[in-house]
PDB file of C-alpha atoms and ligand atoms in Angstrom:
ATOM      1  CA  MET A  11     -22.692   2.934 -14.958  1.00  0.00           C
ATOM      2  CA  LYS A  12     -22.094   2.012 -11.335  1.00  0.00           C
ATOM      3  CA  ALA A  13     -20.639   4.387  -8.804  1.00  0.00           C
ATOM      4  CA  PHE A  14     -16.897   4.850  -8.685  1.00  0.00           C
ATOM      5  CA  ILE A  15     -14.596   5.686  -5.817  1.00  0.00           C
ATOM      6  CA  ILE A  16     -11.941   8.395  -6.006  1.00  0.00           C
ATOM      7  CA  ARG A  17      -9.065   7.892  -3.576  1.00  0.00           C
ATOM      8  CA  ASN A  18      -5.320   8.112  -3.119  1.00  0.00           C
ATOM      9  CA  LEU A  19      -3.086   5.406  -4.569  1.00  0.00           C
ATOM     10  CA  ARG A  20      -2.233   2.481  -2.289  1.00  0.00           C
ATOM     11  CA  LYS A  21       0.573  -0.059  -2.317  1.00  0.00           C
ATOM     12  CA  GLY A  22      -1.909  -2.823  -3.201  1.00  0.00           C
ATOM     13  CA  ASP A  23      -2.928  -1.049  -6.435  1.00  0.00           C
ATOM     14  CA  PHE A  24       0.107  -2.236  -8.391  1.00  0.00           C
ATOM     15  CA  LYS A  25      -1.643  -4.952 -10.423  1.00  0.00           C
ATOM     16  CA  GLY A  26      -4.687  -2.803 -11.214  1.00  0.00           C
ATOM     17  CA  VAL A  27      -2.637   0.232 -12.198  1.00  0.00           C
ATOM     18  CA  VAL A  28      -0.402  -1.803 -14.510  1.00  0.00           C
ATOM     19  CA  LYS A  29      -3.352  -3.617 -16.085  1.00  0.00           C
ATOM     20  CA  THR A  30      -5.030  -0.321 -16.907  1.00  0.00           C
ATOM     21  CA  TYR A  31      -1.747   1.169 -18.137  1.00  0.00           C
ATOM     22  CA  PHE A  32      -1.115  -1.807 -20.423  1.00  0.00           C
ATOM     23  CA  SER A  33      -4.643  -1.368 -21.835  1.00  0.00           C
ATOM     24  CA  TYR A  34      -3.441   1.916 -23.419  1.00  0.00           C
ATOM     25  CA  TYR A  35      -0.949  -0.097 -25.485  1.00  0.00           C
ATOM     26  CA  GLU A  36      -3.817  -2.282 -26.728  1.00  0.00           C
ATOM     27  CA  GLU A  37      -5.807   0.866 -27.506  1.00  0.00           C
ATOM     28  CA  LEU A  38      -2.859   2.346 -29.363  1.00  0.00           C
ATOM     29  CA  LYS A  39      -2.978  -0.557 -31.843  1.00  0.00           C
ATOM     30  CA  GLU A  40      -6.522   0.468 -32.824  1.00  0.00           C
ATOM     31  CA  ASN A  41      -6.132   4.197 -32.309  1.00  0.00           C
ATOM     32  CA  PRO A  42      -2.663   5.432 -33.296  1.00  0.00           C
ATOM     33  CA  GLY A  43      -3.802   8.958 -32.406  1.00  0.00           C
ATOM     34  CA  ILE A  44      -4.355   8.294 -28.687  1.00  0.00           C
ATOM     35  CA  GLY A  45      -3.312  11.414 -26.786  1.00  0.00           C
ATOM     36  CA  LEU A  46      -0.849   9.737 -24.467  1.00  0.00           C
ATOM     37  CA  SER A  47       2.911   9.723 -24.967  1.00  0.00           C
ATOM     38  CA  LEU A  48       3.714   6.067 -24.457  1.00  0.00           C
ATOM     39  CA  TYR A  49       7.077   4.299 -24.680  1.00  0.00           C
ATOM     40  CA  ARG A  50       7.605   2.754 -28.091  1.00  0.00           C
ATOM     41  CA  LYS A  51       7.989  -0.601 -26.420  1.00  0.00           C
ATOM     42  CA  ARG A  52       5.639  -1.584 -23.623  1.00  0.00           C
ATOM     43  CA  PRO A  53       7.572  -1.689 -20.320  1.00  0.00           C
ATOM     44  CA  THR A  54       8.061  -5.044 -18.637  1.00  0.00           C
ATOM     45  CA  ILE A  55       6.459  -5.958 -15.316  1.00  0.00           C
ATOM     46  CA  ALA A  56       9.893  -5.656 -13.691  1.00  0.00           C
ATOM     47  CA  GLN A  57      10.254  -2.099 -15.043  1.00  0.00           C
ATOM     48  CA  GLU A  58       6.744  -1.279 -13.856  1.00  0.00           C
ATOM     49  CA  ARG A  59       7.578  -2.634 -10.399  1.00  0.00           C
ATOM     50  CA  LYS A  60      10.564  -0.265 -10.212  1.00  0.00           C
ATOM     51  CA  TRP A  61       8.476   2.665 -11.434  1.00  0.00           C
ATOM     52  CA  PHE A  62       5.725   1.881  -8.899  1.00  0.00           C
ATOM     53  CA  ALA A  63       8.189   1.615  -5.994  1.00  0.00           C
ATOM     54  CA  SER A  64       9.661   4.994  -6.916  1.00  0.00           C
ATOM     55  CA  LEU A  65       6.166   6.494  -7.215  1.00  0.00           C
ATOM     56  CA  LEU A  66       5.289   5.279  -3.692  1.00  0.00           C
ATOM     57  CA  GLU A  67       8.562   6.736  -2.428  1.00  0.00           C
ATOM     58  CA  ASN A  68       7.766  10.083  -4.057  1.00  0.00           C
ATOM     59  CA  ILE A  69       4.332  10.072  -2.428  1.00  0.00           C
ATOM     60  CA  ARG A  70       5.967   9.374   0.945  1.00  0.00           C
ATOM     61  CA  LYS A  71       8.369  12.296   0.403  1.00  0.00           C
ATOM     62  CA  LYS A  72       5.459  14.531  -0.645  1.00  0.00           C
ATOM     63  CA  ASN A  73       6.830  14.886  -4.162  1.00  0.00           C
ATOM     64  CA  ALA A  74       3.789  13.269  -5.743  1.00  0.00           C
ATOM     65  CA  ILE A  75       0.016  13.237  -5.357  1.00  0.00           C
ATOM     66  CA  VAL A  76      -1.597  10.245  -6.991  1.00  0.00           C
ATOM     67  CA  ILE A  77      -5.347   9.744  -7.280  1.00  0.00           C
ATOM     68  CA  VAL A  78      -7.009   6.624  -8.638  1.00  0.00           C
ATOM     69  CA  ALA A  79     -10.578   5.807  -9.630  1.00  0.00           C
ATOM     70  CA  GLN A  80     -11.854   2.445  -8.498  1.00  0.00           C
ATOM     71  CA  MET A  81     -14.891   0.576  -9.731  1.00  0.00           C
ATOM     72  CA  ASP A  82     -15.934  -2.972  -8.826  1.00  0.00           C
ATOM     73  CA  GLY A  83     -12.640  -3.298  -6.977  1.00  0.00           C
ATOM     74  CA  LYS A  84     -10.667  -2.426 -10.119  1.00  0.00           C
ATOM     75  CA  VAL A  85      -8.448   0.589 -10.741  1.00  0.00           C
ATOM     76  CA  VAL A  86      -9.871   2.150 -13.900  1.00  0.00           C
ATOM     77  CA  GLY A  87      -8.055   5.476 -13.968  1.00  0.00           C
ATOM     78  CA  MET A  88      -5.203   7.430 -12.486  1.00  0.00           C
ATOM     79  CA  CYS A  89      -4.295  11.093 -12.184  1.00  0.00           C
ATOM     80  CA  ASP A  90      -1.019  12.297 -10.751  1.00  0.00           C
ATOM     81  CA  VAL A  91       0.840  15.504 -10.068  1.00  0.00           C
ATOM     82  CA  LEU A  92       4.590  15.029  -9.761  1.00  0.00           C
ATOM     83  CA  SER A  93       7.036  17.604  -8.457  1.00  0.00           C
ATOM     84  CA  PHE A  94       9.470  19.005 -10.995  1.00  0.00           C
ATOM     85  CA  ARG A  95      12.996  18.000  -9.969  1.00  0.00           C
ATOM     86  CA  PRO A  96      12.405  17.582  -6.222  1.00  0.00           C
ATOM     87  CA  GLY A  97      14.821  19.661  -4.172  1.00  0.00           C
ATOM     88  CA  SER A  98      15.335  22.189  -6.986  1.00  0.00           C
ATOM     89  CA  SER A  99      14.040  25.721  -7.560  1.00  0.00           C
ATOM     90  CA  MET A 100      11.244  24.178  -9.609  1.00  0.00           C
ATOM     91  CA  ASP A 101       9.792  21.858  -7.009  1.00  0.00           C
ATOM     92  CA  HIS A 102       6.871  24.166  -6.173  1.00  0.00           C
ATOM     93  CA  LYS A 103       5.563  23.233  -9.634  1.00  0.00           C
ATOM     94  CA  GLY A 104       3.815  19.944 -10.414  1.00  0.00           C
ATOM     95  CA  LEU A 105       3.360  18.079 -13.683  1.00  0.00           C
ATOM     96  CA  LEU A 106      -0.080  16.559 -14.183  1.00  0.00           C
ATOM     97  CA  GLY A 107      -0.908  13.341 -16.002  1.00  0.00           C
ATOM     98  CA  ILE A 108      -4.289  11.660 -16.368  1.00  0.00           C
ATOM     99  CA  ALA A 109      -5.836   8.661 -18.111  1.00  0.00           C
ATOM    100  CA  VAL A 110      -8.976   6.573 -17.746  1.00  0.00           C
ATOM    101  CA  HIS A 111      -9.432   3.057 -19.153  1.00  0.00           C
ATOM    102  CA  ARG A 112     -11.350   3.434 -22.424  1.00  0.00           C
ATOM    103  CA  ASP A 113     -14.299   1.319 -21.171  1.00  0.00           C
ATOM    104  CA  TYR A 114     -14.933   3.848 -18.402  1.00  0.00           C
ATOM    105  CA  ARG A 115     -14.598   7.217 -20.148  1.00  0.00           C
ATOM    106  CA  SER A 116     -17.203   9.993 -20.423  1.00  0.00           C
ATOM    107  CA  HIS A 117     -18.837   9.124 -17.106  1.00  0.00           C
ATOM    108  CA  GLY A 118     -17.259  11.853 -15.020  1.00  0.00           C
ATOM    109  CA  ILE A 119     -14.285   9.844 -13.720  1.00  0.00           C
ATOM    110  CA  GLY A 120     -11.647  12.107 -15.286  1.00  0.00           C
ATOM    111  CA  SER A 121     -13.368  15.218 -13.908  1.00  0.00           C
ATOM    112  CA  ALA A 122     -13.678  13.698 -10.437  1.00  0.00           C
ATOM    113  CA  MET A 123      -9.986  12.727 -10.349  1.00  0.00           C
ATOM    114  CA  LEU A 124      -8.925  16.165 -11.601  1.00  0.00           C
ATOM    115  CA  LYS A 125     -11.026  17.894  -8.954  1.00  0.00           C
ATOM    116  CA  GLU A 126      -9.451  15.816  -6.176  1.00  0.00           C
ATOM    117  CA  VAL A 127      -5.876  16.071  -7.417  1.00  0.00           C
ATOM    118  CA  ILE A 128      -6.212  19.872  -7.702  1.00  0.00           C
ATOM    119  CA  ARG A 129      -7.717  20.050  -4.191  1.00  0.00           C
ATOM    120  CA  GLN A 130      -4.816  18.093  -2.698  1.00  0.00           C
ATOM    121  CA  SER A 131      -2.242  19.941  -4.831  1.00  0.00           C
ATOM    122  CA  ARG A 132      -3.176  23.260  -3.204  1.00  0.00           C
ATOM    123  CA  ARG A 133      -1.404  22.087  -0.036  1.00  0.00           C
ATOM    124  CA  ARG A 134       1.793  21.192  -1.862  1.00  0.00           C
ATOM    125  CA  PHE A 135       2.191  23.014  -5.192  1.00  0.00           C
ATOM    126  CA  GLU A 136       1.838  26.594  -6.422  1.00  0.00           C
ATOM    127  CA  THR A 137       1.423  25.818 -10.105  1.00  0.00           C
ATOM    128  CA  ILE A 138       0.344  22.766 -12.074  1.00  0.00           C
ATOM    129  CA  VAL A 139       1.483  22.346 -15.660  1.00  0.00           C
ATOM    130  CA  LEU A 140       0.543  19.748 -18.228  1.00  0.00           C
ATOM    131  CA  SER A 141       1.076  18.847 -21.814  1.00  0.00           C
ATOM    132  CA  ALA A 142      -1.602  17.588 -24.204  1.00  0.00           C
ATOM    133  CA  PHE A 143      -1.665  16.453 -27.812  1.00  0.00           C
ATOM    134  CA  SER A 144      -3.214  19.500 -29.508  1.00  0.00           C
ATOM    135  CA  ASN A 145      -5.705  17.277 -31.338  1.00  0.00           C
ATOM    136  CA  ASN A 146      -6.902  15.740 -28.041  1.00  0.00           C
ATOM    137  CA  HIS A 147      -9.912  18.058 -28.051  1.00  0.00           C
ATOM    138  CA  GLY A 148     -11.802  16.206 -25.300  1.00  0.00           C
ATOM    139  CA  ALA A 149      -8.917  16.464 -22.844  1.00  0.00           C
ATOM    140  CA  VAL A 150      -8.195  20.091 -23.793  1.00  0.00           C
ATOM    141  CA  ALA A 151     -11.864  21.019 -23.197  1.00  0.00           C
ATOM    142  CA  LEU A 152     -11.697  19.294 -19.827  1.00  0.00           C
ATOM    143  CA  TYR A 153      -8.549  21.193 -18.738  1.00  0.00           C
ATOM    144  CA  LYS A 154     -10.007  24.522 -19.833  1.00  0.00           C
ATOM    145  CA  ARG A 155     -13.140  23.780 -17.828  1.00  0.00           C
ATOM    146  CA  PHE A 156     -10.929  23.414 -14.757  1.00  0.00           C
ATOM    147  CA  GLY A 157      -9.321  26.799 -15.421  1.00  0.00           C
ATOM    148  CA  PHE A 158      -6.103  25.690 -17.121  1.00  0.00           C
ATOM    149  CA  LYS A 159      -4.663  28.317 -19.468  1.00  0.00           C
ATOM    150  CA  GLN A 160      -2.565  27.584 -22.511  1.00  0.00           C
ATOM    151  CA  TYR A 161       0.992  28.998 -22.430  1.00  0.00           C
ATOM    152  CA  GLY A 162       2.699  27.141 -25.197  1.00  0.00           C
ATOM    153  CA  PHE A 163       2.494  25.207 -28.398  1.00  0.00           C
ATOM    154  CA  LEU A 164       5.102  23.020 -30.036  1.00  0.00           C
ATOM    155  CA  ARG A 165       4.668  21.661 -33.516  1.00  0.00           C
ATOM    156  CA  ARG A 166       5.633  18.050 -34.146  1.00  0.00           C
ATOM    157  CA  SER A 167       6.366  17.379 -30.502  1.00  0.00           C
ATOM    158  CA  ASN A 168       5.437  13.699 -30.674  1.00  0.00           C
ATOM    159  CA  LYS A 169       6.342  11.296 -33.439  1.00  0.00           C
ATOM    160  CA  ARG A 170       4.560   7.994 -33.701  1.00  0.00           C
ATOM    161  CA  GLY A 171       4.488   5.587 -36.605  1.00  0.00           C
ATOM    162  CA  GLY A 172       5.925   8.262 -38.907  1.00  0.00           C
ATOM    163  CA  LYS A 173       3.175  10.719 -37.992  1.00  0.00           C
ATOM    164  CA  TYR A 174       3.716  13.925 -36.029  1.00  0.00           C
ATOM    165  CA  PHE A 175       1.483  15.371 -33.317  1.00  0.00           C
ATOM    166  CA  ASP A 176       1.569  18.939 -32.025  1.00  0.00           C
ATOM    167  CA  GLU A 177       1.698  19.632 -28.311  1.00  0.00           C
ATOM    168  CA  SER A 178      -0.205  22.241 -26.298  1.00  0.00           C
ATOM    169  CA  LEU A 179       1.107  23.318 -22.889  1.00  0.00           C
ATOM    170  CA  PHE A 180      -1.201  24.416 -20.074  1.00  0.00           C
ATOM    171  CA  TYR A 181      -0.818  25.786 -16.556  1.00  0.00           C
ATOM    172  CA  LEU A 182      -3.042  26.365 -13.546  1.00  0.00           C
ATOM    173  CA  ASN A 183      -1.983  28.739 -10.769  1.00  0.00           C
ATOM    174  CA  LEU A 184      -3.058  27.515  -7.343  1.00  0.00           C
ATOM    175  CA  LYS A 185      -2.079  30.622  -5.341  1.00  0.00           C
TER     176      LYS A 185
HETATM  177  C1  LIG B  29      -9.100  12.714 -21.039  1.00  0.00           C
HETATM  178  C2  LIG B  29      -9.724  11.674 -20.121  1.00  0.00           C
HETATM  179  C3  LIG B  29      -8.772  11.406 -18.950  1.00  0.00           C
HETATM  180  C4  LIG B  29     -11.039  12.214 -19.577  1.00  0.00           C
HETATM  181  O1  LIG B  29     -11.581  11.257 -18.684  1.00  0.00           O
HETATM  182  P1  LIG B  29     -13.153  10.956 -18.669  1.00  0.00           P
HETATM  183  O2  LIG B  29     -13.432  10.069 -17.512  1.00  0.00           O
HETATM  184  O3  LIG B  29     -13.584  10.513 -19.986  1.00  0.00           O
HETATM  185  O4  LIG B  29     -13.662  12.436 -18.375  1.00  0.00           O
HETATM  186  P2  LIG B  29     -15.120  12.892 -18.003  1.00  0.00           P
HETATM  187  O5  LIG B  29     -16.099  11.783 -18.174  1.00  0.00           O
HETATM  188  O6  LIG B  29     -15.045  13.541 -16.683  1.00  0.00           O
HETATM  189  O7  LIG B  29     -15.380  13.924 -19.151  1.00  0.00           O
HETATM  190  C5  LIG B  29     -15.226  15.261 -18.937  1.00  0.00           C
HETATM  191  C6  LIG B  29     -15.148  16.021 -20.229  1.00  0.00           C
HETATM  192  O8  LIG B  29     -13.986  15.707 -20.916  1.00  0.00           O
HETATM  193  C7  LIG B  29     -14.206  15.870 -22.299  1.00  0.00           C
HETATM  194  N1  LIG B  29     -13.983  14.572 -22.940  1.00  0.00           N
HETATM  195  C8  LIG B  29     -13.427  13.511 -22.353  1.00  0.00           C
HETATM  196  N2  LIG B  29     -13.266  12.513 -23.247  1.00  0.00           N
HETATM  197  C9  LIG B  29     -13.737  12.961 -24.430  1.00  0.00           C
HETATM  198  C10 LIG B  29     -13.812  12.406 -25.724  1.00  0.00           C
HETATM  199  N3  LIG B  29     -13.378  11.172 -25.999  1.00  0.00           N
HETATM  200  N4  LIG B  29     -14.350  13.157 -26.712  1.00  0.00           N
HETATM  201  C11 LIG B  29     -14.782  14.394 -26.438  1.00  0.00           C
HETATM  202  N5  LIG B  29     -14.732  14.957 -25.233  1.00  0.00           N
HETATM  203  C12 LIG B  29     -14.204  14.267 -24.238  1.00  0.00           C
HETATM  204  C13 LIG B  29     -15.576  16.356 -22.467  1.00  0.00           C
HETATM  205  O9  LIG B  29     -15.525  17.767 -22.418  1.00  0.00           O
HETATM  206  C14 LIG B  29     -16.231  15.804 -21.231  1.00  0.00           C
HETATM  207  O10 LIG B  29     -17.344  16.505 -20.886  1.00  0.00           O
HETATM  208  P3  LIG B  29     -18.809  15.938 -21.290  1.00  0.00           P
HETATM  209  O11 LIG B  29     -18.845  14.502 -20.808  1.00  0.00           O
HETATM  210  O12 LIG B  29     -19.720  16.841 -20.548  1.00  0.00           O
HETATM  211  O13 LIG B  29     -18.865  16.046 -22.765  1.00  0.00           O
HETATM  212  C15 LIG B  29     -10.023  10.343 -20.895  1.00  0.00           C
HETATM  213  O14 LIG B  29     -10.808  10.651 -22.022  1.00  0.00           O
HETATM  214  C16 LIG B  29      -8.780   9.574 -21.317  1.00  0.00           C
HETATM  215  O15 LIG B  29      -8.202   8.825 -20.535  1.00  0.00           O
HETATM  216  N6  LIG B  29      -8.369   9.736 -22.575  1.00  0.00           N
HETATM  217  C17 LIG B  29      -7.214   9.007 -23.117  1.00  0.00           C
HETATM  218  C18 LIG B  29      -5.962   9.421 -22.434  1.00  0.00           C
HETATM  219  C19 LIG B  29      -5.744  10.909 -22.530  1.00  0.00           C
HETATM  220  O16 LIG B  29      -6.001  11.497 -23.572  1.00  0.00           O
HETATM  221  N7  LIG B  29      -5.277  11.517 -21.424  1.00  0.00           N
HETATM  222  C20 LIG B  29      -4.998  12.931 -21.383  1.00  0.00           C
HETATM  223  C21 LIG B  29      -3.595  13.185 -21.737  1.00  0.00           C
HETATM  224  S1  LIG B  29      -3.260  14.930 -21.868  1.00  0.00           S
END
């Protein structure tokens, strides 16, 4: 495994980010249990362009911290913390999301992105929350290792292909 770079998202990452995101839809076909809540229908490039523009705008307004992992010039993972309802009484709280392209997992990329996003979040957020499929044991172990504590559990929170998945809720206090 070659070295990877952990850095903040840039405007020029659009293609790489979307390619990696679309790979999760391919993975879903083989692994219906993947621990990501994806749209039932893969978004179009036009929808992704809109989403990406709004993400960049949220970064500019300091409502989002977005870290990517780059290897061989490709974006192979992303980890973000997004403010809850910017401008509201909840905007001191951030929602974390993370995913690494399946070809690049278990090499420390997820841990490195989490470390960096938490470091940068300390300047902006007081609490980070996240939601995980309860059966996503690898991800849950990773969050616990970073000090996340479980505060909730919801049965049958996700429904995919007629199958239900429970959800575990975690938080990390930064203050
Ligand atoms: C969760 C995820 C982001 C971790 O990224 P990663 O680059 O594989 O993470 P790391 O290599 O830093 O692994 C750190 C630890 O995570 C856990 N882990 C990650 N993937 C695992 C897996 N498939 N099975 C078991 N443990 C796993 C392990 O505790 C691992 O530690 P170890 O390598 O010492 O055993 C990645 O597996 C992923 O993208 N999964 C699919 C999407 C997803 O589930 N996202 C989380 C949504 S809540």
